[in-house]
CSV table of C-alpha atoms in Angstrom, one decimal:
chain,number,residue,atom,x,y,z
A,1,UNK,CA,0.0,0.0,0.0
A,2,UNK,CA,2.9,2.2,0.8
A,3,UNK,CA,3.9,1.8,-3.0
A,4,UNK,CA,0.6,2.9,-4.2
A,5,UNK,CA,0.6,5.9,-1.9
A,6,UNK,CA,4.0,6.9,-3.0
A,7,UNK,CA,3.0,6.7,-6.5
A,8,UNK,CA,-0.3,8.4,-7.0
A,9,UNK,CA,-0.2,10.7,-3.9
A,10,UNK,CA,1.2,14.0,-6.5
A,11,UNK,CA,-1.3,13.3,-9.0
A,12,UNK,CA,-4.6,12.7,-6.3
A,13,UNK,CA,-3.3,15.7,-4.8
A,14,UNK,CA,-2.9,17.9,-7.9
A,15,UNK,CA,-6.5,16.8,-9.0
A,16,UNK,CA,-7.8,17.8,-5.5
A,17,UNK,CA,-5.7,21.1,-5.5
A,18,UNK,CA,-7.5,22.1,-9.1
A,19,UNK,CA,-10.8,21.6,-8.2
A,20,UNK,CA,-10.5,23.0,-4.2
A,21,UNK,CA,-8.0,25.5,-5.1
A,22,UNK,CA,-6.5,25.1,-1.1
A,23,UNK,CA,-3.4,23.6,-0.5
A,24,UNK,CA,-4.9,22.7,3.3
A,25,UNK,CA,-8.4,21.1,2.0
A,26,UNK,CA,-6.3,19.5,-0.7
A,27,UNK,CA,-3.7,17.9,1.7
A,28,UNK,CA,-6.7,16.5,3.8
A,29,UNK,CA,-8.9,15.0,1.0
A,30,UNK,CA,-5.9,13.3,-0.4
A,31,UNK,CA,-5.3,11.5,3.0
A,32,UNK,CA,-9.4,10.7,3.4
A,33,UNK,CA,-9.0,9.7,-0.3
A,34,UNK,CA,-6.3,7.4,0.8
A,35,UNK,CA,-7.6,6.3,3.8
A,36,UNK,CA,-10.9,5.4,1.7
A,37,UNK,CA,-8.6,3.2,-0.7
A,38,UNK,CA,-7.4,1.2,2.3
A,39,UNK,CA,-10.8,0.9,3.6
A,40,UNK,CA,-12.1,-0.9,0.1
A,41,UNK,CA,-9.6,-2.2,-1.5
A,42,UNK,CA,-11.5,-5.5,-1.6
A,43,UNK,CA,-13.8,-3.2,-4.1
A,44,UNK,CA,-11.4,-2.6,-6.5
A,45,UNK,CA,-11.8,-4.3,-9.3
A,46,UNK,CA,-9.0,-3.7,-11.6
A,47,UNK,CA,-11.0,-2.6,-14.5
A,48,UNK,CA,-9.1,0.4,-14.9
A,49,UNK,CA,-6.1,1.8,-13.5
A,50,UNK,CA,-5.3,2.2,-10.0
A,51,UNK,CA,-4.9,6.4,-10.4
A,52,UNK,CA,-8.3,6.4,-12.2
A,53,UNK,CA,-9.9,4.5,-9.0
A,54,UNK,CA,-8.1,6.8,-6.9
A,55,UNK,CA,-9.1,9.8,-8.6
A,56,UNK,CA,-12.5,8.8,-8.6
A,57,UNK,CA,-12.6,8.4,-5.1
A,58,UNK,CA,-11.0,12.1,-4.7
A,59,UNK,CA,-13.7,13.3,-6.7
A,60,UNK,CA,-16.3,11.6,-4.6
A,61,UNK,CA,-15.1,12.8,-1.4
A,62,UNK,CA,-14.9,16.3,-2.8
A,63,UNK,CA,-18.2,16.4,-4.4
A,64,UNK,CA,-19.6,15.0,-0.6
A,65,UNK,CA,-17.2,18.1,1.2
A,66,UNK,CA,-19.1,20.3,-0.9
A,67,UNK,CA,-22.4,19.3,-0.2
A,68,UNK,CA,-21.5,19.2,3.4
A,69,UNK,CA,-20.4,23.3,3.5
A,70,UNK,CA,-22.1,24.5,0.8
A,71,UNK,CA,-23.0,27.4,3.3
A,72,UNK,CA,-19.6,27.5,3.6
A,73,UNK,CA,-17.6,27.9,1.0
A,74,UNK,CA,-16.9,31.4,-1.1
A,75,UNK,CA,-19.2,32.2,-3.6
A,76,UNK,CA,-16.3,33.2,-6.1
A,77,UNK,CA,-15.7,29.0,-5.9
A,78,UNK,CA,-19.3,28.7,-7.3
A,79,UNK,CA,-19.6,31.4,-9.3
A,80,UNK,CA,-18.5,31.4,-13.3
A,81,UNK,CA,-16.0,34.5,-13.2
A,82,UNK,CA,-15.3,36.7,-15.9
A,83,UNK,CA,-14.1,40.1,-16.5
A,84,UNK,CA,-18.2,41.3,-17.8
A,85,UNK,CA,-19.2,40.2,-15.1
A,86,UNK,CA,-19.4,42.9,-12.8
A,87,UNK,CA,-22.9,44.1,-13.8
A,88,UNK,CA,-25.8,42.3,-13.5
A,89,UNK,CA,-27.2,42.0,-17.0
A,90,UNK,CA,-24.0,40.6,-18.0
A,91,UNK,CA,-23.7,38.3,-15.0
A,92,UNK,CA,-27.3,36.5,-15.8
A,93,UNK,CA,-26.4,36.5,-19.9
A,94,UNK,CA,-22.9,34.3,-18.7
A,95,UNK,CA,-24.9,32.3,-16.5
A,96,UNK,CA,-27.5,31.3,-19.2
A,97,UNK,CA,-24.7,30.8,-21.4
A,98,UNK,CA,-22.8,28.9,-18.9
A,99,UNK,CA,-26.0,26.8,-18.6
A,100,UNK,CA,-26.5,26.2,-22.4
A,101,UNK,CA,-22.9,25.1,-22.5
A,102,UNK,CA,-23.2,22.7,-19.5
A,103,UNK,CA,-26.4,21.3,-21.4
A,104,UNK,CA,-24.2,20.6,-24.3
A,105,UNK,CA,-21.5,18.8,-22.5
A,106,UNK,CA,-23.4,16.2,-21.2
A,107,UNK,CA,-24.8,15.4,-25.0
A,108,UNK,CA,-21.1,14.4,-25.1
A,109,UNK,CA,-19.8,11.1,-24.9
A,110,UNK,CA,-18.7,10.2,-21.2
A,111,UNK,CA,-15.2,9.8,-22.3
A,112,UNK,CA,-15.3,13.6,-23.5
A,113,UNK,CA,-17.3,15.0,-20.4
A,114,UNK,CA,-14.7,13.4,-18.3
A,115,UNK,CA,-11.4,15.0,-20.7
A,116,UNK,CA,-13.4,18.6,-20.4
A,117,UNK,CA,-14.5,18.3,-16.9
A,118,UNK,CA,-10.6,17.6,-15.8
A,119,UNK,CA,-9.3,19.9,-18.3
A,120,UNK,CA,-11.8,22.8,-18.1
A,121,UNK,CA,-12.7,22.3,-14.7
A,122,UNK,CA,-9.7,20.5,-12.8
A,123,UNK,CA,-7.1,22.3,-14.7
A,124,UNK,CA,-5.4,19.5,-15.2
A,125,UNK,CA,-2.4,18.8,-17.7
A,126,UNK,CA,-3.3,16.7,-20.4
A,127,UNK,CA,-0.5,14.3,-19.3
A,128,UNK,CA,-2.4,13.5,-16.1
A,129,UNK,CA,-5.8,13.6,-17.8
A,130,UNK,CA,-4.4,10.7,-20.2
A,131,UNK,CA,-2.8,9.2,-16.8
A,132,UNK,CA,-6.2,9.3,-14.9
A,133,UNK,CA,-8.0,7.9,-18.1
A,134,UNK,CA,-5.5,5.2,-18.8
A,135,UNK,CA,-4.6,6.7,-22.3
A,136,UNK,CA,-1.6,8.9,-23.4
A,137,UNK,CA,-1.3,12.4,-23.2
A,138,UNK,CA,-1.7,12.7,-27.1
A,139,UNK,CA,-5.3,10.9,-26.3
A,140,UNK,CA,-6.2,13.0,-23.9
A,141,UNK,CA,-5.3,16.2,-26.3
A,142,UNK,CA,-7.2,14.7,-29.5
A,143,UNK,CA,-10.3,14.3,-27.2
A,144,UNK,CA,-10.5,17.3,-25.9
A,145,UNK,CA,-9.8,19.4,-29.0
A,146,UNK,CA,-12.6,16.5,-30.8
A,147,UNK,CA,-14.9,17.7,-27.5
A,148,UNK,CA,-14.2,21.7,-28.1
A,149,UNK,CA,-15.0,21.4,-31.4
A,150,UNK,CA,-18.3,19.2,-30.9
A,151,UNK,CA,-19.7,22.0,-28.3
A,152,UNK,CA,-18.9,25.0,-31.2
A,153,UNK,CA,-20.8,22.7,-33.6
A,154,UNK,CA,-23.5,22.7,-31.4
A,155,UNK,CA,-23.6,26.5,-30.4
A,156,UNK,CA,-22.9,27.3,-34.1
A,157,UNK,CA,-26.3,25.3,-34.4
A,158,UNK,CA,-27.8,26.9,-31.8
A,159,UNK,CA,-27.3,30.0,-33.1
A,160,UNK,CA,-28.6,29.6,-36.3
A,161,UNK,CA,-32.2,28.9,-35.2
């Protein structure tokens, strides 16, 4: 277990860091993350790599850490930001704009989703995205450019009608 640890405890904690953006929270949800592999280990079942499981299990625990605070946390960690956003017209055009986007993205293939979510959302490299996904970095860069394009198609569509 110490191996696995020692292996995959940068890249659990990079994913954590990009979606919690605190060094502290990050720190701690990698060691519950951990602690959670030890736990049900007996539930792995190999199907895909061992950083994938782990990273899944990161993002579980920091979905469940924001439903816990949600009263909590910032609203600038909720919020889409943007320079036009300052007044409120602009702020509710974003946000249904942000919302048509979102709408698109899950037309996507799960594959896809997953390479935008970690790319877009995570900010992660697309080294570690092809890493989590058990496919190369190339892979990961293909699917997301294949992805960006798919969502212009669509709001190229969209605005058309």
């Amino acid at each position: 277990m110490e191996e696995l640890y020692e292996e995959n405890v940068g890249l659990v904690y990079r994913f954590l860091l990009k979606n919690c953006h605190s060094e502290t929270l990050a720190e701690e949800l990698t060691q519950e993350t951990f602690l959670q592999a030890v736990k049900n280990i007996h539930k792995y079942d190999h199907s895909c790599k061992v950083s994938v499981w782990l990273c899944a299990i990161a993002k579980h625990l920091w979905y469940q850490y924001l439903r816990k605070h949600a009263k909590e946390i910032p609203a600038d960690v909720w919020q889409f930001q943007t320079e036009r956003a300052e007044e409120p017209e602009n702020l509710a055009l974003i946000k249904y704009e942000l919302l048509d986007v979102l709408k698109d993205l899950q037309k996507l293939p799960q594959q896809m989703r997953e390479v935008v979510y970690l790319r877009a959302m995570a900010e992660l490299s697309f080294r570690d995205i092809g890493e989590i996904m058990g496919k190369s970095e190339s892979w990961a860069r293909v699917t997301f450019y294949r992805a960006k394009e798919n969502l212009i198609r669509r709001r190229e569509e969209y605005d058309e009608r």
